GROMACS .gro file of C-alpha atoms in nm:
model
   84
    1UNK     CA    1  -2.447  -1.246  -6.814
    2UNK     CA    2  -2.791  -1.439  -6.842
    3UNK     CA    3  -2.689  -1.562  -7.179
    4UNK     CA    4  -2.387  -1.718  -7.028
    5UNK     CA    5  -2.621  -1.895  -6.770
    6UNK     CA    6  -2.839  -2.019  -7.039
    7UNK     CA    7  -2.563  -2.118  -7.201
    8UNK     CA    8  -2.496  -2.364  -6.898
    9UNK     CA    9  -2.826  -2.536  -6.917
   10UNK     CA   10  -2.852  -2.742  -7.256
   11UNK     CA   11  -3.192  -2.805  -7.238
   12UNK     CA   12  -3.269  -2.455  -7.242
   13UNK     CA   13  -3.096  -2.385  -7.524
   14UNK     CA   14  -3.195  -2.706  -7.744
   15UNK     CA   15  -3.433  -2.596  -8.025
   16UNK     CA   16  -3.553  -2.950  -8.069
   17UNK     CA   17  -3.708  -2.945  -7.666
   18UNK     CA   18  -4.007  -2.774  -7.610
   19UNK     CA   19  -3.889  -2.547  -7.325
   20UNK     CA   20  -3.583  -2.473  -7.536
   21UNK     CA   21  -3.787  -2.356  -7.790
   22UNK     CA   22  -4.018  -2.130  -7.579
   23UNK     CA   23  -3.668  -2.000  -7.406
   24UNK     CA   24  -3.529  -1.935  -7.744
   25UNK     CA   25  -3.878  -1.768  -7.925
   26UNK     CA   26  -3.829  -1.569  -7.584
   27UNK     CA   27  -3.466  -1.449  -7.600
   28UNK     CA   28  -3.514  -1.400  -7.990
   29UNK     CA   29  -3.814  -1.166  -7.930
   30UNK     CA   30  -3.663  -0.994  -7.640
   31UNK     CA   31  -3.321  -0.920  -7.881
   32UNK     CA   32  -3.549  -0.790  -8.161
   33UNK     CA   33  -3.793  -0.564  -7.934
   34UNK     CA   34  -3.457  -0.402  -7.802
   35UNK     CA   35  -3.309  -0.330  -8.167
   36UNK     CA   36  -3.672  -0.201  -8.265
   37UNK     CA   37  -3.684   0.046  -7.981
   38UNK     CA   38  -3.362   0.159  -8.001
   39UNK     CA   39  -3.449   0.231  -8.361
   40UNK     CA   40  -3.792   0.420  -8.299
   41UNK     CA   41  -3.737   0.822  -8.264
   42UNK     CA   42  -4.023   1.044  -8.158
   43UNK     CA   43  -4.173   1.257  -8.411
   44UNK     CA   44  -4.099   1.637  -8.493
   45UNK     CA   45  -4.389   1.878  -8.496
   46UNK     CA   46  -4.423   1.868  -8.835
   47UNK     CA   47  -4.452   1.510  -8.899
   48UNK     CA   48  -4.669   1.462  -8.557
   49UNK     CA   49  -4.930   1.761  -8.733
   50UNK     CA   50  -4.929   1.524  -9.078
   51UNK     CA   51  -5.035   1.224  -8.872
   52UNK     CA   52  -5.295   1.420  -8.657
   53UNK     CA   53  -5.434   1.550  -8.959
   54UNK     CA   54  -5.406   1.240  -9.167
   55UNK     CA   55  -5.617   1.045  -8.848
   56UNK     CA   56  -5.842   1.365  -8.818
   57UNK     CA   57  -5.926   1.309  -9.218
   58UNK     CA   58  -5.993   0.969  -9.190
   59UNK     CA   59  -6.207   0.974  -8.890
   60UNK     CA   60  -6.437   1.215  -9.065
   61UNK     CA   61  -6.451   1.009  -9.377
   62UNK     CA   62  -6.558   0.747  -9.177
   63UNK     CA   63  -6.839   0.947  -8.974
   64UNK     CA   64  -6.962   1.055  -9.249
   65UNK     CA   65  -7.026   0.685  -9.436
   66UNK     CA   66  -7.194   0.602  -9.136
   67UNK     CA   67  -7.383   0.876  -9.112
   68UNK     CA   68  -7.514   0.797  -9.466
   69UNK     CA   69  -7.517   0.458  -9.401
   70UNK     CA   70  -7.772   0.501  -9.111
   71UNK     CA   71  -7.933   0.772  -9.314
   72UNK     CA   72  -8.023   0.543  -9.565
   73UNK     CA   73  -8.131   0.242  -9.431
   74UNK     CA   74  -8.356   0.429  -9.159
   75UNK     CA   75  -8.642   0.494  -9.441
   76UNK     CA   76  -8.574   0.114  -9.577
   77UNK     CA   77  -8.595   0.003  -9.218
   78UNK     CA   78  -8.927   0.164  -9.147
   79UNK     CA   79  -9.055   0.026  -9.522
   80UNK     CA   80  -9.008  -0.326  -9.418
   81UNK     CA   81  -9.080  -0.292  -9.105
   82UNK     CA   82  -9.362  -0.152  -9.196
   83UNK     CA   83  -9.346   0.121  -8.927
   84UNK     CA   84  -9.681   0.359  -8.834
   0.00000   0.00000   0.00000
């Protein structure tokens, strides 16, 4: 139904105008957002306990680089600081 009212207007619907195109990048994006939720599904428990566990790895990985990280450069801090 809004299509067909768009449809009406030409200078909505004209590429080549700048409100056309902002109307058109609109509708497109709308159309594609629809298709891509209609496509999602929600995860079983088994593939929701992979992710978890795959996030759960990789924020300990990271914790513990920055844990070394600040490790390290706390004695190299205090050297050129000179610290006392």
């Amino acid at each position: 139904m809004a299509a067909a009212k768009l449809q009406s207007i030409p200078f909505l619907t004209d590429k080549n105008n700048p409100i056309g195109y902002c109307v058109q990048g609109a509708i497109e994006f709308a159309a594609d957002s629809r298709r891509l939720v209609q496509r999602c599904t929600k995860p079983d428990a088994k593939e929701f306990k992979k992710i978890a566990v795959a996030c759960a790895i990789g924020f300990s990985i990271m914790g513990f680089i920055g844990y070394t990280v600040k490790l390290v450069f706390i004695p190299i801090n205090n050297i050129i600081v000179g610290g006392q």
